[in-house]
C-alpha positions as a printed Julia matrix, in Angstrom:
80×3 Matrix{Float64}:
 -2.36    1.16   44.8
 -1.8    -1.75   42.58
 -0.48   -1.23   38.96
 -0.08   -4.33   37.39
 -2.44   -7.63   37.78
 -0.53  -10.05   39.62
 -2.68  -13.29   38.91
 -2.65  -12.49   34.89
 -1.3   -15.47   32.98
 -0.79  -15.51   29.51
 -0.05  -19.18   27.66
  3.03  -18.49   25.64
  3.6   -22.34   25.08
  0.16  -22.55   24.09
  0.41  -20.2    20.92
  3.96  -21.53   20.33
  2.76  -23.37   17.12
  1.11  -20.51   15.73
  3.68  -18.12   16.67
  6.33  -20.75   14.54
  4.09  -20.83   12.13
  3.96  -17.52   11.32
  7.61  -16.86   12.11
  8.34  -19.7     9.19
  6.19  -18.03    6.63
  7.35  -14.76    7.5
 10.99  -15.84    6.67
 10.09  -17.61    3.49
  8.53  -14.44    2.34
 11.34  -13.12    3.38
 14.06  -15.34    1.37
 12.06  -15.33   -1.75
 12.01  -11.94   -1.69
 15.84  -11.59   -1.79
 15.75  -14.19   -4.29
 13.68  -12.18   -6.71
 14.51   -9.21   -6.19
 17.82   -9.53   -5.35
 20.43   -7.03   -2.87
 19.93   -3.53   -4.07
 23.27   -2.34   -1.82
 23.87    1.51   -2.03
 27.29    3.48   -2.16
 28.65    2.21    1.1
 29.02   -0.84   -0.08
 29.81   -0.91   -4.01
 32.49    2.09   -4.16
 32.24    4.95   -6.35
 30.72    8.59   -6.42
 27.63   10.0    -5.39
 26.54   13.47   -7.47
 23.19   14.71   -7.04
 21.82   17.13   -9.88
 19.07   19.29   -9.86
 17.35   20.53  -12.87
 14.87   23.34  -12.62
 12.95   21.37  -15.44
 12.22   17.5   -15.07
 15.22   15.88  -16.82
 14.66   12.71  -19.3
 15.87    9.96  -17.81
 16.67    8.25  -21.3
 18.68   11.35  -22.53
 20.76   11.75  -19.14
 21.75    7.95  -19.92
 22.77    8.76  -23.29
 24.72   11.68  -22.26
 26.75    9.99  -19.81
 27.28    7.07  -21.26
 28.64    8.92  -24.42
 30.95   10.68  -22.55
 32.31    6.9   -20.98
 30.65    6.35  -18.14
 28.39    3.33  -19.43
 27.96    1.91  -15.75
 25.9     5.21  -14.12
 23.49    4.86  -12.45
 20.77    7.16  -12.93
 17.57    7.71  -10.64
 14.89   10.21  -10.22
């Protein structure tokens, strides 16, 4: 019983060109993605304090803003 094809040969070489090709626009993608869009790093990395609210209605997004940035904290940042 024979599982595997011993004689099968498969150019890697052959497709390197296409495979760098692809690789390059892959990372330029890549780059100018970060570029536009820029690091979006969570809690582990900028510091601070996590609180998660629920609200048995949807909450306005605009007024929780207001709210806490009234009562001094001008740099939250909220999320739905």
């Amino acid at each position: 019983m024979q599982l595997f094809n011993k004689t099968t040969e498969i150019d890697f070489l052959g497709a390197r060109k296409v495979a760098m090709a692809i690789s390059l626009v892959l990372i330029v993608i890549s780059l100018a993605s970060l570029v536009a869009r820029g690091l979006n790093l969570g809690i582990d990395f900028t510091g601070g304090t996590l609180i998660e609210v629920g609200y048995s209605q949807p909450a306005e997004l605009v007024e929780v803003r207001k709210t806490l940035a009234g009562a001094g904290f001008d740099d939250a940042v909220v999320q739905h």
